[in-house]
């Protein structure tokens, strides 16, 4: 009999969920992570009493009751509702696109009919054209004025490509509402864990052996020897030693500052939608919580970046070339015996947190 039923590579949400379910079934589990902390990209670090989201702002939102009950069984969630502000030059608008946005963009908009009149008028330039890129898709969704103020700059900074060269599906994620509702998400459940995401993952991993600063690739054979199954949540191309080529990623650079003031921007998330500044968002972490009494505040400027060796991999680049390459790697995984691949890096997929937990439920059930 081997020492472990599972060795889980990666202490992010996929790995922690899988480990937790296995532990509940009395399986013997070891979790390893090459970083010096658990929680993967949802890691939060307490700075000046504020839980700082170190790998980008994370808001938990889901329609899955089972996932919501599951995460709430480890830690209480607060009532945070994401309602970002967009800044362009000296103007501020509510996001996502809703009646608050429309009434500020056009000074004769008070009702949904007024907003629709403007949007329909502006959409006319797309008559007879089937949107074939992000620019066309955006204009046919909300018209050129909003596209130019709130979408174009943000998107081009984020992807470092012109909106005319980007696929339209990127923008389909953004809701458009004819109500005065600034809630960014449509999901039934939403919030941020009280005490931070690290506490959530810490509780998920309670009683489970975890080894940090431990890279799977330093000892592959030994790990395979020690466990019946490996659960791998690292990058798929790296697992196969990049034998078919490297998958493309977008990265981010974060600049975090402690400011000697109570309240810097009055909101957790402020998007900067113009090309006048290089960052896309400024996060003021204390506003994710409601009981922070600190006289300081911690803010993070988020700069999109081309991925280079050694940087973190944040966003998949789902163009035809990379999708096809990922598919080829997926075919290779089918030949790997006793290895389960899961999570955003191993599946080369943009996953929200709830989807990654849900997919770990399925992976555990089906293994
Ligand atoms: P990860 O958290 O990346 O975990 C993988 C782990 O594997 C890492 O800790 C890594 O160190 C480890 N690892 C990799 N290779 C090895 C190796 N060789 N040996 C040992 N360990 C290894 N989702 C939401 O629902 N709401 C949000 O608001 C939200 N905001 C986001 C903002 C940004 C900027 C980004 C990029 C993503 C956001 N997400 C959000 C998505 C969320 O981050 C992911 O769903 C989640 O983190 C994926 O978890 P994972 O376990 O798949 O991956
Ligand atoms: N987006 C935009 N303006 C904004 C925020 C987002 O045009 O103020 C677009 C942009 O193309 C981005 C996409 O919407 O890539 C998805 O953004 P979202 O914030 O929903 O996702 P995230 O970047 O957090 O994954």
Short mmCIF file of C-alpha atoms and ligand atoms in Angstrom, two decimals:
data_model
loop_
_atom_site.label_atom_id
_atom_site.label_comp_id
_atom_site.label_asym_id
_atom_site.label_seq_id
_atom_site.Cartn_x
_atom_site.Cartn_y
_atom_site.Cartn_z
CA UNK A 1 0.00 0.00 0.00
CA UNK A 2 1.28 3.43 -0.86
CA UNK A 3 1.74 6.13 1.75
CA UNK A 4 -0.86 8.47 0.20
CA UNK A 5 -4.05 7.98 -1.75
CA UNK A 6 -3.50 11.37 -3.37
CA UNK A 7 -0.66 13.81 -3.75
CA UNK A 8 -2.15 17.11 -4.80
CA UNK A 9 0.05 19.52 -6.69
CA UNK A 10 -1.20 23.03 -5.93
CA UNK A 11 -2.86 24.47 -2.83
CA UNK A 12 -5.23 26.74 -4.79
CA UNK A 13 -9.00 26.32 -4.77
CA UNK A 14 -9.03 23.27 -7.03
CA UNK A 15 -6.38 21.46 -4.99
CA UNK A 16 -7.84 22.50 -1.62
CA UNK A 17 -11.36 21.38 -2.59
CA UNK A 18 -10.15 18.03 -3.87
CA UNK A 19 -7.98 17.53 -0.77
CA UNK A 20 -10.84 18.45 1.54
CA UNK A 21 -13.27 16.01 -0.08
CA UNK A 22 -10.71 13.23 0.01
CA UNK A 23 -9.91 13.91 3.67
CA UNK A 24 -13.62 13.72 4.52
CA UNK A 25 -13.56 10.22 2.97
CA UNK A 26 -10.64 9.33 5.24
CA UNK A 27 -8.17 9.24 2.35
CA UNK A 28 -4.51 9.95 2.97
CA UNK A 29 -3.60 13.20 1.29
CA UNK A 30 -0.50 15.33 0.82
CA UNK A 31 -0.77 18.79 -0.73
CA UNK A 32 2.36 20.41 -2.15
CA UNK A 33 2.79 23.91 -3.54
CA UNK A 34 5.85 25.57 -4.98
CA UNK A 35 4.86 28.92 -3.47
CA UNK A 36 5.54 29.81 0.14
CA UNK A 37 1.83 30.08 0.95
CA UNK A 38 -1.43 28.22 0.48
CA UNK A 39 -4.54 29.47 -1.40
CA UNK A 40 -3.00 29.89 -4.87
CA UNK A 41 -4.25 33.01 -6.59
CA UNK A 42 -6.92 33.76 -4.03
CA UNK A 43 -4.22 34.29 -1.37
CA UNK A 44 -4.86 37.27 0.89
CA UNK A 45 -2.23 38.76 3.19
CA UNK A 46 -2.98 40.89 6.21
CA UNK A 47 -1.29 44.27 5.85
CA UNK A 48 -2.12 46.98 8.41
CA UNK A 49 -5.24 45.07 9.46
CA UNK A 50 -6.52 44.85 5.88
CA UNK A 51 -6.80 41.58 3.91
CA UNK A 52 -4.90 42.39 0.73
CA UNK A 53 -5.76 40.33 -2.37
CA UNK A 54 -2.20 39.66 -3.54
CA UNK A 55 -3.00 38.21 -6.98
CA UNK A 56 -5.83 40.53 -7.96
CA UNK A 57 -9.20 41.42 -6.48
CA UNK A 58 -11.45 38.42 -5.84
CA UNK A 59 -15.19 38.58 -5.32
CA UNK A 60 -16.99 35.31 -4.74
CA UNK A 61 -20.23 35.06 -6.72
CA UNK A 62 -22.21 31.99 -7.67
CA UNK A 63 -25.54 30.55 -8.66
CA UNK A 64 -24.61 27.12 -7.32
CA UNK A 65 -26.26 26.61 -3.96
CA UNK A 66 -24.05 23.58 -3.21
CA UNK A 67 -20.86 25.59 -3.81
CA UNK A 68 -22.15 28.53 -1.74
CA UNK A 69 -23.08 26.22 1.17
CA UNK A 70 -19.73 24.49 0.84
CA UNK A 71 -17.60 27.64 1.13
CA UNK A 72 -19.82 28.99 3.90
CA UNK A 73 -19.19 25.84 5.90
CA UNK A 74 -15.54 26.92 6.31
CA UNK A 75 -15.88 30.64 6.87
CA UNK A 76 -18.59 33.27 7.07
CA UNK A 77 -18.98 35.54 4.05
CA UNK A 78 -19.86 39.22 4.25
CA UNK A 79 -22.47 41.04 2.13
CA UNK A 80 -19.98 42.66 -0.28
CA UNK A 81 -21.57 43.38 -3.66
CA UNK A 82 -19.25 44.32 -6.47
CA UNK A 83 -20.14 47.70 -7.96
CA UNK A 84 -17.07 49.11 -9.65
CA UNK A 85 -16.70 52.72 -10.68
CA UNK A 86 -15.16 53.57 -14.05
CA UNK A 87 -12.98 56.67 -14.37
CA UNK A 88 -12.08 58.28 -17.64
CA UNK A 89 -10.21 61.58 -17.33
CA UNK A 90 -12.24 63.61 -14.86
CA UNK A 91 -15.49 61.70 -15.32
CA UNK A 92 -16.83 58.84 -13.20
CA UNK A 93 -19.46 56.32 -14.20
CA UNK A 94 -21.16 53.37 -12.59
CA UNK A 95 -20.44 49.88 -13.86
CA UNK A 96 -21.74 47.60 -15.18
CA UNK A 97 -23.63 49.48 -17.87
CA UNK A 98 -26.95 50.36 -16.26
CA UNK A 99 -29.40 53.23 -15.89
CA UNK A 100 -26.98 55.11 -13.61
CA UNK A 101 -24.36 54.94 -16.39
CA UNK A 102 -26.76 55.88 -19.17
CA UNK A 103 -28.29 58.84 -17.31
CA UNK A 104 -24.82 60.26 -16.73
CA UNK A 105 -23.60 59.67 -20.28
CA UNK A 106 -26.69 61.33 -21.85
CA UNK A 107 -28.23 64.21 -19.91
CA UNK A 108 -31.77 63.60 -21.21
CA UNK A 109 -31.94 60.00 -19.97
CA UNK A 110 -34.26 59.34 -17.01
CA UNK A 111 -36.11 56.18 -17.99
CA UNK A 112 -35.23 52.90 -19.73
CA UNK A 113 -37.02 54.15 -22.85
CA UNK A 114 -34.78 57.24 -22.92
CA UNK A 115 -31.68 55.04 -22.66
CA UNK A 116 -32.91 52.65 -25.34
CA UNK A 117 -33.61 55.59 -27.69
CA UNK A 118 -29.94 56.65 -27.49
CA UNK A 119 -28.56 53.14 -27.69
CA UNK A 120 -30.77 52.22 -30.68
CA UNK A 121 -29.78 55.45 -32.44
CA UNK A 122 -26.07 54.74 -31.92
CA UNK A 123 -26.38 51.10 -32.90
CA UNK A 124 -27.62 52.14 -36.35
CA UNK A 125 -24.04 52.35 -37.61
CA UNK A 126 -23.96 48.55 -37.24
CA UNK A 127 -27.09 47.96 -39.34
CA UNK A 128 -26.53 45.01 -41.65
CA UNK A 129 -23.14 44.16 -40.11
CA UNK A 130 -22.68 40.95 -38.12
CA UNK A 131 -20.13 41.79 -35.39
CA UNK A 132 -16.85 40.08 -36.21
CA UNK A 133 -14.60 41.65 -33.59
CA UNK A 134 -14.82 43.18 -30.12
CA UNK A 135 -15.27 46.76 -31.37
CA UNK A 136 -18.23 45.83 -33.54
CA UNK A 137 -19.71 43.68 -30.80
CA UNK A 138 -19.42 46.51 -28.25
CA UNK A 139 -20.98 49.10 -30.55
CA UNK A 140 -23.86 46.81 -31.36
CA UNK A 141 -24.38 46.23 -27.63
CA UNK A 142 -24.20 49.78 -26.20
CA UNK A 143 -23.26 52.20 -29.03
CA UNK A 144 -20.11 54.11 -29.82
CA UNK A 145 -20.17 56.67 -26.98
CA UNK A 146 -20.00 54.06 -24.24
CA UNK A 147 -17.63 51.92 -26.27
CA UNK A 148 -15.16 54.79 -26.58
CA UNK A 149 -15.43 55.99 -22.97
CA UNK A 150 -15.71 52.77 -21.02
CA UNK A 151 -14.61 49.81 -23.15
CA UNK A 152 -12.01 50.63 -25.78
CA UNK A 153 -9.14 51.90 -23.60
CA UNK A 154 -9.64 49.36 -20.82
CA UNK A 155 -9.79 46.43 -23.21
CA UNK A 156 -6.82 47.53 -25.31
CA UNK A 157 -4.69 48.01 -22.19
CA UNK A 158 -5.82 44.65 -20.82
CA UNK A 159 -5.02 42.66 -23.97
CA UNK A 160 -2.40 44.91 -25.59
CA UNK A 161 -4.23 44.61 -28.88
CA UNK A 162 -6.65 46.79 -30.81
CA UNK A 163 -10.34 46.07 -30.19
CA UNK A 164 -10.72 45.46 -33.91
CA UNK A 165 -8.36 42.47 -33.58
CA UNK A 166 -9.94 40.96 -30.48
CA UNK A 167 -12.68 38.31 -30.40
CA UNK A 168 -16.13 39.56 -29.42
CA UNK A 169 -16.76 36.97 -26.70
CA UNK A 170 -14.57 38.91 -24.22
CA UNK A 171 -17.18 41.65 -23.97
CA UNK A 172 -20.15 39.30 -23.64
CA UNK A 173 -19.25 38.89 -19.98
CA UNK A 174 -20.21 42.52 -19.26
CA UNK A 175 -23.88 42.89 -18.27
CA UNK A 176 -26.08 45.67 -19.74
CA UNK A 177 -29.06 46.58 -17.58
CA UNK A 178 -32.03 48.88 -17.94
CA UNK A 179 -32.41 49.22 -14.17
CA UNK A 180 -30.62 51.45 -11.67
CA UNK A 181 -28.62 48.48 -10.39
CA UNK A 182 -24.84 48.74 -9.96
CA UNK A 183 -24.34 45.10 -8.98
CA UNK A 184 -21.68 43.76 -11.37
CA UNK A 185 -22.86 40.17 -11.12
CA UNK A 186 -26.21 38.51 -11.81
CA UNK A 187 -25.56 35.56 -9.50
CA UNK A 188 -27.80 34.78 -6.56
CA UNK A 189 -25.00 34.60 -3.97
CA UNK A 190 -22.10 37.00 -3.51
CA UNK A 191 -19.61 38.06 -0.87
CA UNK A 192 -16.06 38.02 0.43
CA UNK A 193 -14.88 35.68 3.21
CA UNK A 194 -14.64 37.46 6.55
CA UNK A 195 -10.99 37.21 7.55
CA UNK A 196 -9.83 36.76 3.95
CA UNK A 197 -9.54 33.96 1.40
CA UNK A 198 -6.43 32.52 3.05
CA UNK A 199 -8.55 31.72 6.10
CA UNK A 200 -11.09 29.97 3.85
CA UNK A 201 -8.41 27.76 2.30
CA UNK A 202 -6.68 27.23 5.66
CA UNK A 203 -9.95 25.82 7.01
CA UNK A 204 -10.45 23.68 3.90
CA UNK A 205 -6.99 22.20 4.45
CA UNK A 206 -7.47 21.69 8.20
CA UNK A 207 -5.89 18.39 9.26
CA UNK A 208 -4.24 17.84 5.87
CA UNK A 209 -0.47 17.59 5.42
CA UNK A 210 0.80 20.52 3.33
CA UNK A 211 4.34 21.09 2.08
CA UNK A 212 5.13 24.56 0.77
CA UNK A 213 8.05 25.67 -1.42
CA UNK A 214 7.92 22.20 -2.91
CA UNK A 215 7.96 21.86 -6.68
CA UNK A 216 6.46 18.70 -8.16
CA UNK A 217 8.98 18.70 -11.00
CA UNK A 218 11.91 18.42 -8.58
CA UNK A 219 10.81 14.91 -7.59
CA UNK A 220 8.23 13.52 -10.00
CA UNK A 221 9.20 9.87 -9.66
CA UNK A 222 9.28 9.96 -5.88
CA UNK A 223 5.79 11.52 -5.73
CA UNK A 224 4.41 8.94 -8.15
CA UNK A 225 5.96 6.25 -5.98
CA UNK A 226 4.37 7.66 -2.84
CA UNK A 227 0.78 8.05 -4.02
CA UNK A 228 -1.89 6.07 -5.86
CA UNK A 229 -2.94 9.19 -7.73
CA UNK A 230 -1.52 12.60 -8.51
CA UNK A 231 -3.84 15.60 -8.79
CA UNK A 232 -2.03 18.16 -10.90
CA UNK A 233 -3.20 21.81 -10.95
CA UNK A 234 -0.12 23.44 -12.50
CA UNK A 235 0.32 24.55 -16.13
CA UNK A 236 -0.51 21.82 -18.61
CA UNK A 237 2.30 22.62 -21.06
CA UNK A 238 4.87 22.53 -18.27
CA UNK A 239 3.65 19.07 -17.21
CA UNK A 240 4.53 17.78 -20.66
CA UNK A 241 7.80 19.68 -20.69
CA UNK A 242 6.45 22.03 -23.39
CA UNK A 243 6.81 19.18 -25.88
CA UNK A 244 4.15 20.62 -28.20
CA UNK A 245 5.06 24.26 -27.61
CA UNK A 246 4.24 26.95 -25.04
CA UNK A 247 0.72 28.18 -24.38
CA UNK A 248 0.32 31.98 -24.33
CA UNK A 249 -0.73 33.91 -21.22
CA UNK A 250 -1.38 37.50 -20.21
CA UNK A 251 0.19 38.63 -17.00
CA UNK A 252 -0.33 41.46 -14.53
CA UNK A 253 1.91 43.66 -12.42
CA UNK A 254 0.68 44.85 -9.06
CA UNK A 255 1.97 47.93 -7.29
CA UNK A 256 0.75 48.00 -3.70
CA UNK A 257 1.04 51.04 -1.42
CA UNK A 258 0.05 51.78 2.15
CA UNK A 259 -1.40 55.29 2.25
CA UNK A 260 -1.62 57.41 5.34
CA UNK A 261 -5.30 58.15 5.01
CA UNK A 262 -8.52 56.48 6.02
CA UNK A 263 -10.26 56.37 2.67
CA UNK A 264 -8.54 56.86 -0.71
CA UNK A 265 -11.13 56.25 -3.40
CA UNK A 266 -14.40 55.40 -1.62
CA UNK A 267 -14.84 52.09 -3.43
CA UNK A 268 -13.04 48.73 -3.56
CA UNK A 269 -12.68 48.72 -7.35
CA UNK A 270 -12.11 51.72 -9.63
CA UNK A 271 -11.53 50.92 -13.31
CA UNK A 272 -9.48 53.36 -15.38
CA UNK A 273 -10.90 53.04 -18.85
CA UNK A 274 -8.70 55.49 -20.77
CA UNK A 275 -5.26 55.31 -22.34
CA UNK A 276 -4.17 58.33 -20.22
CA UNK A 277 -2.97 55.99 -17.44
CA UNK A 278 -1.32 52.60 -17.90
CA UNK A 279 -3.12 50.76 -15.10
CA UNK A 280 -6.58 49.29 -15.59
CA UNK A 281 -7.79 49.19 -12.00
CA UNK A 282 -7.04 50.54 -8.57
CA UNK A 283 -8.14 48.31 -5.72
CA UNK A 284 -8.66 49.69 -2.21
CA UNK A 285 -8.76 46.48 -0.24
CA UNK A 286 -10.40 47.69 2.97
CA UNK A 287 -13.67 48.34 1.11
CA UNK A 288 -14.11 44.60 0.55
CA UNK A 289 -14.81 44.43 4.26
CA UNK A 290 -17.02 46.44 6.56
CA UNK A 291 -15.31 46.42 9.92
CA UNK A 292 -11.85 47.82 9.16
CA UNK A 293 -10.97 50.59 11.54
CA UNK A 294 -7.40 51.13 10.32
CA UNK A 295 -6.28 54.76 9.98
CA UNK A 296 -4.27 53.70 6.90
CA UNK A 297 -5.44 52.19 3.68
CA UNK A 298 -3.83 49.74 1.25
CA UNK A 299 -4.25 50.30 -2.48
CA UNK A 300 -3.06 48.24 -5.44
CA UNK A 301 -2.53 49.54 -8.96
CA UNK A 302 -3.06 46.77 -11.52
CA UNK A 303 -1.05 46.96 -14.73
CA UNK A 304 -1.65 44.48 -17.56
CA UNK A 305 1.57 42.96 -18.87
CA UNK A 306 2.82 40.66 -21.60
CA UNK A 307 3.78 37.35 -20.04
CA UNK A 308 7.51 36.75 -19.72
CA UNK A 309 9.41 33.84 -18.17
CA UNK A 310 9.19 33.93 -14.39
CA UNK A 311 6.03 36.03 -14.23
CA UNK A 312 2.67 34.76 -13.01
CA UNK A 313 0.25 33.39 -15.59
CA UNK A 314 -3.09 35.15 -15.16
CA UNK A 315 -5.27 35.18 -18.25
CA UNK A 316 -5.41 32.55 -20.97
CA UNK A 317 -5.19 33.83 -24.54
CA UNK A 318 -8.06 31.96 -26.11
CA UNK A 319 -7.33 32.57 -29.78
CA UNK A 320 -7.60 29.74 -32.31
CA UNK A 321 -3.92 28.89 -32.16
CA UNK A 322 -3.77 28.56 -28.37
CA UNK A 323 -7.12 26.79 -28.11
CA UNK A 324 -5.88 24.21 -30.60
CA UNK A 325 -2.61 23.75 -28.73
CA UNK A 326 -4.45 23.34 -25.41
CA UNK A 327 -6.66 20.72 -27.07
CA UNK A 328 -3.58 18.76 -28.14
CA UNK A 329 -2.24 18.83 -24.60
CA UNK A 330 -5.66 17.66 -23.36
CA UNK A 331 -5.32 14.66 -25.65
CA UNK A 332 -1.98 13.85 -24.00
CA UNK A 333 -3.54 13.96 -20.54
CA UNK A 334 -5.88 11.12 -21.52
CA UNK A 335 -2.86 8.85 -21.84
CA UNK A 336 -1.50 9.69 -18.38
CA UNK A 337 -2.45 6.96 -15.93
CA UNK A 338 -3.42 7.88 -12.35
CA UNK A 339 -3.06 11.62 -12.88
CA UNK A 340 -6.03 13.95 -12.54
CA UNK A 341 -5.67 17.35 -14.20
CA UNK A 342 -7.76 20.25 -12.93
CA UNK A 343 -7.99 24.00 -12.36
CA UNK A 344 -7.26 27.05 -14.47
CA UNK A 345 -3.63 26.25 -15.29
CA UNK A 346 -4.01 22.56 -16.09
CA UNK A 347 -7.17 23.09 -18.13
CA UNK A 348 -5.97 26.34 -19.72
CA UNK A 349 -9.33 27.87 -18.99
CA UNK A 350 -10.64 31.07 -17.44
CA UNK A 351 -12.42 29.77 -14.37
CA UNK A 352 -14.30 31.79 -11.78
CA UNK A 353 -13.78 30.52 -8.24
CA UNK A 354 -17.18 28.85 -8.00
CA UNK A 355 -16.64 27.03 -11.29
CA UNK A 356 -13.25 25.78 -10.18
CA UNK A 357 -14.76 24.43 -6.95
CA UNK A 358 -17.62 22.85 -8.86
CA UNK A 359 -15.19 21.19 -11.26
CA UNK A 360 -13.17 19.85 -8.31
CA UNK A 361 -16.41 18.36 -6.89
CA UNK A 362 -16.91 16.59 -10.23
CA UNK A 363 -13.28 15.52 -10.56
CA UNK A 364 -13.37 13.98 -7.09
CA UNK A 365 -16.69 12.26 -7.66
CA UNK A 366 -15.58 10.79 -10.99
CA UNK A 367 -12.07 9.67 -10.02
P1 LIG B 1 -4.37 28.52 -8.63
O1 LIG B 1 -5.01 29.34 -7.58
O2 LIG B 1 -3.46 29.21 -9.56
O3 LIG B 1 -3.61 27.33 -7.90
C1 LIG B 1 -2.65 26.54 -8.54
C2 LIG B 1 -1.51 26.32 -7.57
O4 LIG B 1 -0.62 25.33 -8.11
C3 LIG B 1 -0.67 27.56 -7.32
O5 LIG B 1 -0.64 27.87 -5.95
C4 LIG B 1 0.72 27.17 -7.85
O6 LIG B 1 1.77 27.71 -7.08
C5 LIG B 1 0.68 25.65 -7.72
N1 LIG B 1 1.62 24.98 -8.63
C6 LIG B 1 1.72 25.14 -9.98
N2 LIG B 1 2.70 24.37 -10.47
C7 LIG B 1 3.23 23.70 -9.42
C8 LIG B 1 4.29 22.76 -9.29
N3 LIG B 1 5.03 22.36 -10.33
N4 LIG B 1 4.59 22.27 -8.05
C9 LIG B 1 3.88 22.68 -6.98
N5 LIG B 1 2.86 23.59 -7.04
C10 LIG B 1 2.55 24.08 -8.25
N6 LIG B 1 -12.74 34.44 -9.81
C11 LIG B 1 -13.91 34.80 -9.21
O7 LIG B 1 -14.78 33.95 -9.00
N7 LIG B 1 -14.12 36.10 -8.81
C12 LIG B 1 -13.19 37.07 -8.99
O8 LIG B 1 -13.41 38.24 -8.63
C13 LIG B 1 -11.96 36.72 -9.64
N8 LIG B 1 -11.02 37.66 -9.85
C14 LIG B 1 -9.89 37.31 -10.53
C15 LIG B 1 -8.95 38.32 -10.77
C16 LIG B 1 -7.80 38.02 -11.48
C17 LIG B 1 -6.80 39.10 -11.75
C18 LIG B 1 -7.60 36.70 -11.96
C19 LIG B 1 -6.40 36.37 -12.78
C20 LIG B 1 -8.50 35.68 -11.67
C21 LIG B 1 -9.66 35.99 -10.95
N9 LIG B 1 -10.59 34.99 -10.64
C22 LIG B 1 -11.77 35.36 -10.03
C23 LIG B 1 -10.35 33.56 -10.94
C24 LIG B 1 -9.69 32.80 -9.75
O9 LIG B 1 -8.45 33.39 -9.47
C25 LIG B 1 -9.50 31.30 -10.14
O10 LIG B 1 -10.76 30.72 -10.38
C26 LIG B 1 -8.83 30.43 -9.06
O11 LIG B 1 -7.78 31.07 -8.42
C27 LIG B 1 -8.33 29.15 -9.71
O12 LIG B 1 -7.84 28.25 -8.75
P2 LIG B 1 -6.84 27.08 -9.18
O13 LIG B 1 -6.72 26.20 -8.00
O14 LIG B 1 -7.29 26.50 -10.47
O15 LIG B 1 -5.46 27.80 -9.53
N1 LIG B 2 -14.17 45.73 -19.58
C1 LIG B 2 -14.27 47.01 -20.10
N2 LIG B 2 -14.34 48.06 -19.25
C2 LIG B 2 -14.32 47.90 -17.89
C3 LIG B 2 -14.24 46.58 -17.38
C4 LIG B 2 -14.15 45.53 -18.24
O1 LIG B 2 -14.27 47.19 -21.30
O2 LIG B 2 -14.39 48.90 -17.16
C5 LIG B 2 -14.08 44.59 -20.54
C6 LIG B 2 -12.65 44.23 -20.90
O3 LIG B 2 -12.65 43.84 -22.25
C7 LIG B 2 -12.37 43.04 -20.01
C8 LIG B 2 -13.73 42.35 -19.99
O4 LIG B 2 -14.67 43.43 -20.00
O5 LIG B 2 -11.35 42.23 -20.56
C9 LIG B 2 -13.98 41.48 -18.77
O6 LIG B 2 -13.75 42.25 -17.62
P1 LIG B 2 -14.09 41.76 -16.16
O7 LIG B 2 -13.71 42.85 -15.22
O8 LIG B 2 -15.49 41.29 -16.13
O9 LIG B 2 -13.19 40.47 -15.97
P2 LIG B 2 -11.76 40.30 -15.30
O10 LIG B 2 -10.83 41.22 -16.01
O11 LIG B 2 -11.91 40.64 -13.85
O12 LIG B 2 -11.48 38.87 -15.53
#
